[in-house]
């Protein structure tokens, strides 16, 4: 089990797959733009000729980042957790470890278990969030793909 969830998916494409990039560009706001209103587009990210990196334009978008590569007959997707969430969880884990060391010196074992439980709970929330948001993102991408056929 990895600390941060990842998933690789391959989707077959028809011959007119070039419109997929056009549809993605139409429904994606560039991540380099400085705007606070992202809800008018489905995704936030960067789209190039045959590659893209996108996430949902909602509050939960950072749970699942999609890195895609378009080949002549297939679309490969690599789904991973966003960097902001990884940094937050790492800092949270370090804080819990430091607090646990301090509590170990004070011999307060009950609080150590409580902090470890909170850490495991947060890790479970990341896993569940990744699964839900990745399914939502894949449905939206497949919707664009199905519009091509």
Coordinates of N, CA and C in Angstrom, one line a residue:
X1 N 0.8 -1.2 0.0 CA 0.0 0.0 0.0 C 0.9 1.2 0.0
X2 N 0.6 2.1 -1.0 CA 1.4 3.3 -1.1 C 0.8 4.4 -0.1
X3 N 1.7 5.3 0.3 CA 1.2 6.3 1.2 C 0.2 7.3 0.5
X4 N 0.5 7.6 -0.8 CA -0.4 8.4 -1.6 C -0.9 7.6 -2.7
X5 N -2.2 7.5 -2.9 CA -2.7 6.6 -4.0 C -2.4 7.1 -5.4
X6 N -2.2 6.1 -6.3 CA -2.0 6.3 -7.7 C -2.7 5.3 -8.5
X7 N -3.0 5.6 -9.7 CA -3.7 4.6 -10.6 C -3.4 4.9 -12.0
X8 N -3.1 3.9 -12.8 CA -2.9 4.1 -14.3 C -4.1 3.4 -15.0
X9 N -4.6 4.2 -16.0 CA -5.7 3.7 -16.8 C -5.4 3.9 -18.3
X10 N -5.8 3.0 -19.1 CA -5.7 3.1 -20.6 C -7.1 3.0 -21.2
X11 N -7.5 4.0 -22.0 CA -8.8 4.1 -22.6 C -8.6 4.0 -24.1
X12 N -9.3 3.1 -24.8 CA -9.2 3.1 -26.3 C -9.9 4.3 -26.9
X13 N -9.3 4.8 -28.0 CA -9.8 5.9 -28.7 C -10.2 5.6 -30.1
X14 N -11.2 6.3 -30.7 CA -11.5 6.1 -32.1 C -10.6 6.9 -32.9
X15 N -10.8 6.9 -34.2 CA -9.9 7.6 -35.1 C -10.0 9.2 -35.0
X16 N -11.1 9.7 -34.6 CA -11.3 11.1 -34.5 C -11.0 11.6 -33.1
X17 N -9.9 11.2 -32.5 CA -9.6 11.6 -31.1 C -9.0 13.0 -31.0
X18 N -8.7 13.7 -32.1 CA -8.1 15.0 -32.0 C -9.1 16.0 -31.4
X19 N -10.4 15.7 -31.5 CA -11.3 16.6 -30.9 C -11.4 16.5 -29.4
X20 N -10.8 15.5 -28.8 CA -10.7 15.3 -27.4 C -9.9 16.5 -26.8
X21 N -8.8 16.8 -27.4 CA -7.9 17.9 -26.9 C -8.7 19.2 -27.0
X22 N -9.4 19.4 -28.1 CA -10.2 20.6 -28.3 C -11.3 20.7 -27.2
X23 N -12.0 19.6 -27.0 CA -13.0 19.6 -25.9 C -12.4 19.9 -24.5
X24 N -11.3 19.3 -24.3 CA -10.6 19.5 -23.0 C -10.2 21.0 -22.8
X25 N -9.6 21.5 -23.9 CA -9.2 23.0 -23.9 C -10.4 23.9 -23.6
X26 N -11.6 23.5 -24.2 CA -12.8 24.3 -24.1 C -13.3 24.3 -22.7
X27 N -13.1 23.2 -22.0 CA -13.6 23.0 -20.6 C -12.6 23.1 -19.5
X28 N -11.4 23.6 -19.9 CA -10.3 23.7 -18.9 C -9.8 25.2 -18.8
X29 N -9.7 25.6 -17.6 CA -9.1 27.0 -17.4 C -7.6 26.7 -17.1
X30 N -6.7 27.6 -17.7 CA -5.3 27.4 -17.6 C -4.9 27.6 -16.1
X31 N -4.1 26.8 -15.6 CA -3.7 26.9 -14.2 C -2.8 28.1 -13.9
X32 N -2.2 28.6 -15.0 CA -1.3 29.8 -14.8 C -2.1 31.1 -14.7
X33 N -3.4 31.1 -15.0 CA -4.2 32.3 -14.9 C -4.5 32.6 -13.4
X34 N -4.5 33.9 -13.1 CA -4.8 34.3 -11.8 C -6.3 34.7 -11.7
X35 N -7.1 33.7 -11.3 CA -8.5 33.9 -11.1 C -9.0 33.1 -9.9
X36 N -10.0 33.7 -9.3 CA -10.6 33.0 -8.2 C -11.9 32.2 -8.6
X37 N -12.4 32.4 -9.8 CA -13.6 31.8 -10.2 C -13.4 30.7 -11.2
X38 N -13.3 29.5 -10.7 CA -12.9 28.4 -11.6 C -14.1 27.5 -11.9
X39 N -15.3 27.8 -11.3 CA -16.4 26.9 -11.4 C -17.1 27.0 -12.8
X40 N -16.7 28.0 -13.6 CA -17.3 28.1 -14.9 C -16.7 27.0 -15.9
X41 N -15.7 26.4 -15.5 CA -15.0 25.4 -16.3 C -15.0 24.1 -15.5
X42 N -14.9 22.9 -16.2 CA -14.9 21.6 -15.6 C -13.5 21.3 -14.9
X43 N -12.4 21.7 -15.6 CA -11.1 21.3 -15.2 C -10.2 22.6 -15.0
X44 N -9.1 22.4 -14.3 CA -8.1 23.4 -14.2 C -6.8 22.6 -14.5
X45 N -6.0 23.2 -15.4 CA -4.7 22.5 -15.7 C -4.0 23.1 -16.9
X46 N -3.2 22.3 -17.5 CA -2.4 22.7 -18.7 C -2.6 21.6 -19.7
X47 N -2.9 22.0 -20.9 CA -3.2 21.1 -22.0 C -2.3 21.5 -23.2
X48 N -1.5 20.5 -23.7 CA -0.6 20.7 -24.8 C -1.2 19.8 -26.0
X49 N -0.4 19.6 -27.0 CA -0.8 18.9 -28.2 C -1.3 17.5 -27.9
X50 N -0.4 16.7 -27.2 CA -0.8 15.3 -27.0 C -0.7 14.9 -25.5
X51 N -0.4 15.9 -24.6 CA -0.4 15.6 -23.2 C -1.2 16.7 -22.5
X52 N -1.6 16.3 -21.3 CA -2.3 17.2 -20.4 C -2.2 16.9 -19.0
X53 N -2.3 17.9 -18.1 CA -2.3 17.7 -16.7 C -3.5 18.5 -16.2
X54 N -4.5 17.8 -15.6 CA -5.7 18.5 -15.2 C -6.2 18.0 -13.8
X55 N -7.0 18.8 -13.2 CA -7.7 18.4 -12.0 C -9.1 19.1 -12.1
X56 N -10.0 18.6 -11.3 CA -11.4 19.1 -11.2 C -11.3 20.6 -10.7
X57 N -12.1 21.4 -11.2 CA -12.1 22.8 -10.7 C -13.0 23.1 -9.5
X58 N -13.0 22.1 -8.6 CA -13.8 22.2 -7.4 C -12.9 22.2 -6.2
X59 N -13.4 22.3 -5.0 CA -12.6 22.3 -3.8 C -11.9 21.0 -3.6
X60 N -12.4 19.9 -4.1 CA -11.8 18.6 -4.0 C -10.9 18.3 -5.1
X61 N -10.6 19.2 -6.0 CA -9.8 18.9 -7.2 C -8.4 18.4 -6.9
X62 N -7.8 18.8 -5.8 CA -6.4 18.5 -5.5 C -6.3 17.0 -5.0
X63 N -7.4 16.4 -4.7 CA -7.3 15.0 -4.3 C -6.9 14.1 -5.5
X64 N -7.1 14.5 -6.7 CA -6.8 13.7 -7.9 C -6.3 14.6 -9.0
X65 N -5.0 14.4 -9.4 CA -4.4 15.1 -10.5 C -4.4 14.0 -11.6
X66 N -4.8 14.4 -12.8 CA -4.8 13.5 -14.0 C -3.7 14.0 -15.0
X67 N -2.8 13.1 -15.2 CA -1.7 13.3 -16.2 C -2.0 12.4 -17.4
X68 N -2.4 13.0 -18.6 CA -2.8 12.2 -19.7 C -1.8 12.3 -20.9
X69 N -1.7 11.2 -21.6 CA -0.9 11.1 -22.9 C -1.8 10.5 -23.9
X70 N -1.9 11.2 -25.1 CA -2.8 10.7 -26.1 C -1.9 10.1 -27.2
X71 N -2.2 8.8 -27.5 CA -1.5 8.1 -28.5 C -2.5 7.9 -29.7
X72 N -2.1 7.4 -30.8 CA -3.0 7.2 -31.9 C -4.3 6.4 -31.6
X73 N -4.2 5.4 -30.9 CA -5.4 4.5 -30.6 C -5.8 4.5 -29.2
X74 N -5.1 5.1 -28.3 CA -5.4 5.0 -26.9 C -5.1 6.3 -26.1
X75 N -5.7 6.4 -25.0 CA -5.5 7.5 -24.0 C -5.0 6.9 -22.8
X76 N -3.8 7.2 -22.3 CA -3.3 6.7 -21.0 C -3.4 7.8 -20.0
X77 N -3.9 7.5 -18.9 CA -4.1 8.4 -17.8 C -3.3 7.9 -16.5
X78 N -2.6 8.8 -15.9 CA -2.0 8.5 -14.6 C -2.6 9.4 -13.6
X79 N -3.3 8.8 -12.6 CA -4.0 9.5 -11.6 C -3.2 9.5 -10.3
X80 N -3.0 10.7 -9.7 CA -2.2 10.7 -8.5 C -2.8 11.8 -7.6
X81 N -2.3 11.9 -6.4 CA -2.7 12.9 -5.4 C -1.9 14.2 -5.7
X82 N -2.6 15.3 -5.5 CA -2.0 16.6 -5.7 C -0.8 16.9 -4.8
X83 N 0.1 17.7 -5.2 CA 1.3 18.1 -4.4 C 0.9 18.8 -3.2
X84 N -0.1 19.7 -3.2 CA -0.5 20.5 -2.0 C -1.0 19.5 -0.9
X85 N -1.7 18.5 -1.3 CA -2.2 17.6 -0.3 C -1.1 16.7 0.3
X86 N -0.1 16.4 -0.6 CA 1.0 15.6 -0.1 C 1.9 16.4 0.9
X87 N 2.1 17.7 0.6 CA 2.9 18.5 1.5 C 2.1 18.7 2.8
X88 N 0.8 19.0 2.7 CA 0.0 19.1 3.9 C 0.1 17.9 4.8
X89 N -0.1 16.7 4.2 CA -0.1 15.5 4.9 C 1.3 15.2 5.5
X90 N 2.3 15.5 4.8 CA 3.7 15.3 5.3 C 4.0 16.2 6.5
X91 N 3.6 17.4 6.4 CA 3.8 18.4 7.5 C 3.0 17.9 8.7
X92 N 1.8 17.5 8.5 CA 0.9 17.0 9.5 C 1.5 15.8 10.2
X93 N 2.1 14.9 9.4 CA 2.7 13.7 9.9 C 3.9 14.0 10.8
X94 N 4.7 14.9 10.3 CA 5.9 15.4 11.1 C 5.4 16.0 12.4
X95 N 4.4 16.8 12.4 CA 3.9 17.4 13.6 C 3.4 16.4 14.6
X96 N 2.7 15.4 14.1 CA 2.2 14.3 14.9 C 3.4 13.5 15.5
X97 N 4.4 13.3 14.7 CA 5.6 12.5 15.2 C 6.3 13.3 16.3
X98 N 6.4 14.6 16.1 CA 7.1 15.4 17.2 C 6.3 15.5 18.4
X99 N 4.9 15.7 18.3 CA 4.1 15.7 19.5 C 4.1 14.3 20.2
X100 N 4.2 13.2 19.4 CA 4.2 11.9 20.0 C 5.5 11.7 20.8
X101 N 6.6 12.2 20.3 CA 7.9 12.1 21.0 C 7.8 12.8 22.3
X102 N 7.2 14.0 22.2 CA 7.1 14.8 23.5 C 6.2 14.1 24.5
X103 N 5.1 13.5 24.0 CA 4.2 12.8 24.9 C 4.8 11.5 25.4
X104 N 5.7 10.9 24.6 CA 6.4 9.7 25.1 C 7.3 10.1 26.2
X105 N 8.0 11.2 26.2 CA 8.8 11.7 27.3 C 8.0 12.0 28.5
X106 N 6.7 12.4 28.3 CA 5.9 12.7 29.5 C 5.1 11.4 29.9
X107 N 5.2 10.3 29.2 CA 4.6 9.1 29.5 C 3.1 9.2 29.5
X108 N 2.6 9.9 28.5 CA 1.1 10.0 28.2 C 0.8 9.2 27.0
X109 N 0.7 7.9 27.2 CA 0.5 6.9 26.1 C -0.8 7.0 25.4
X110 N -1.9 7.4 26.2 CA -3.2 7.5 25.6 C -3.3 8.5 24.6
X111 N -2.7 9.7 24.8 CA -2.7 10.7 23.8 C -1.9 10.4 22.6
X112 N -0.8 9.6 22.7 CA 0.0 9.2 21.6 C -0.9 8.3 20.6
X113 N -1.7 7.4 21.2 CA -2.6 6.6 20.4 C -3.7 7.4 19.7
X114 N -4.1 8.5 20.4 CA -5.1 9.4 19.9 C -4.5 10.1 18.6
X115 N -3.3 10.6 18.8 CA -2.7 11.3 17.6 C -2.4 10.4 16.5
X116 N -2.0 9.1 16.8 CA -1.8 8.2 15.7 C -3.1 7.8 15.0
X117 N -4.1 7.7 15.8 CA -5.5 7.4 15.2 C -5.9 8.6 14.3
X118 N -5.7 9.8 14.7 CA -6.0 11.0 13.9 C -5.2 10.9 12.6
X119 N -4.0 10.6 12.7 CA -3.1 10.5 11.5 C -3.7 9.4 10.5
X120 N -4.0 8.2 11.1 CA -4.6 7.2 10.2 C -5.9 7.6 9.6
X121 N -6.7 8.3 10.4 CA -8.0 8.8 9.9 C -7.8 9.7 8.8
X122 N -6.9 10.6 8.9 CA -6.6 11.6 7.8 C -6.1 10.9 6.6
X123 N -5.3 9.9 6.8 CA -4.8 9.1 5.6 C -6.0 8.4 4.9
X124 N -6.9 7.9 5.7 CA -8.1 7.2 5.1 C -9.0 8.2 4.4
X125 N -9.1 9.4 4.9 CA -9.8 10.5 4.2 C -9.2 10.8 2.8
X126 N -7.9 10.8 2.8 CA -7.2 11.0 1.5 C -7.5 9.9 0.5
X127 N -7.5 8.7 1.0 CA -7.7 7.5 0.1 C -9.2 7.6 -0.4
X128 N -10.1 7.8 0.5 CA -11.5 7.9 0.1 C -11.8 9.1 -0.9
X129 N -11.2 10.2 -0.5 CA -11.3 11.4 -1.4 C -10.7 11.1 -2.8
X130 N -9.6 10.4 -2.8 CA -9.0 10.1 -4.1 C -9.9 9.2 -4.9
X131 N -10.4 8.2 -4.3 CA -11.3 7.3 -5.0 C -12.6 8.0 -5.6
X132 N -13.2 8.8 -4.8 CA -14.4 9.5 -5.2 C -14.1 10.5 -6.3
X133 N -13.1 11.4 -6.1 CA -12.8 12.4 -7.1 C -12.2 11.8 -8.4
X134 N -11.4 10.7 -8.3 CA -10.9 10.1 -9.5 C -12.1 9.5 -10.3
X135 N -13.1 9.0 -9.7 CA -14.2 8.5 -10.4 C -15.0 9.6 -11.1
X136 N -15.2 10.7 -10.4 CA -15.9 11.9 -11.0 C -15.1 12.4 -12.2
X137 N -13.8 12.5 -12.0 CA -12.9 13.0 -13.1 C -13.0 12.1 -14.3
X138 N -12.9 10.8 -14.1 CA -12.9 9.8 -15.2 C -14.3 9.9 -15.9
X139 N -15.4 10.1 -15.2 CA -16.7 10.2 -15.8 C -16.7 11.4 -16.8
X140 N -16.2 12.5 -16.3 CA -16.2 13.7 -17.1 C -15.3 13.6 -18.4
X141 N -14.1 12.9 -18.2 CA -13.3 12.7 -19.4 C -13.9 11.7 -20.3
X142 N -14.5 10.7 -19.8 CA -15.2 9.7 -20.7 C -16.4 10.4 -21.4
X143 N -17.0 11.3 -20.7 CA -18.1 12.1 -21.4 C -17.6 12.8 -22.6
X144 N -16.4 13.5 -22.5 CA -15.8 14.1 -23.6 C -15.4 13.1 -24.7
X145 N -14.9 12.0 -24.3 CA -14.5 10.9 -25.3 C -15.8 10.4 -26.0
X146 N -16.9 10.2 -25.3 CA -18.1 9.7 -25.9 C -18.7 10.7 -26.8
X147 N -18.5 11.9 -26.6 CA -19.0 12.9 -27.5 C -18.3 12.9 -28.9
X148 N -17.2 12.3 -28.9 CA -16.4 12.2 -30.2 C -17.0 11.1 -31.1
X149 N -17.6 10.1 -30.5 CA -18.0 8.9 -31.3 C -19.4 9.0 -31.9

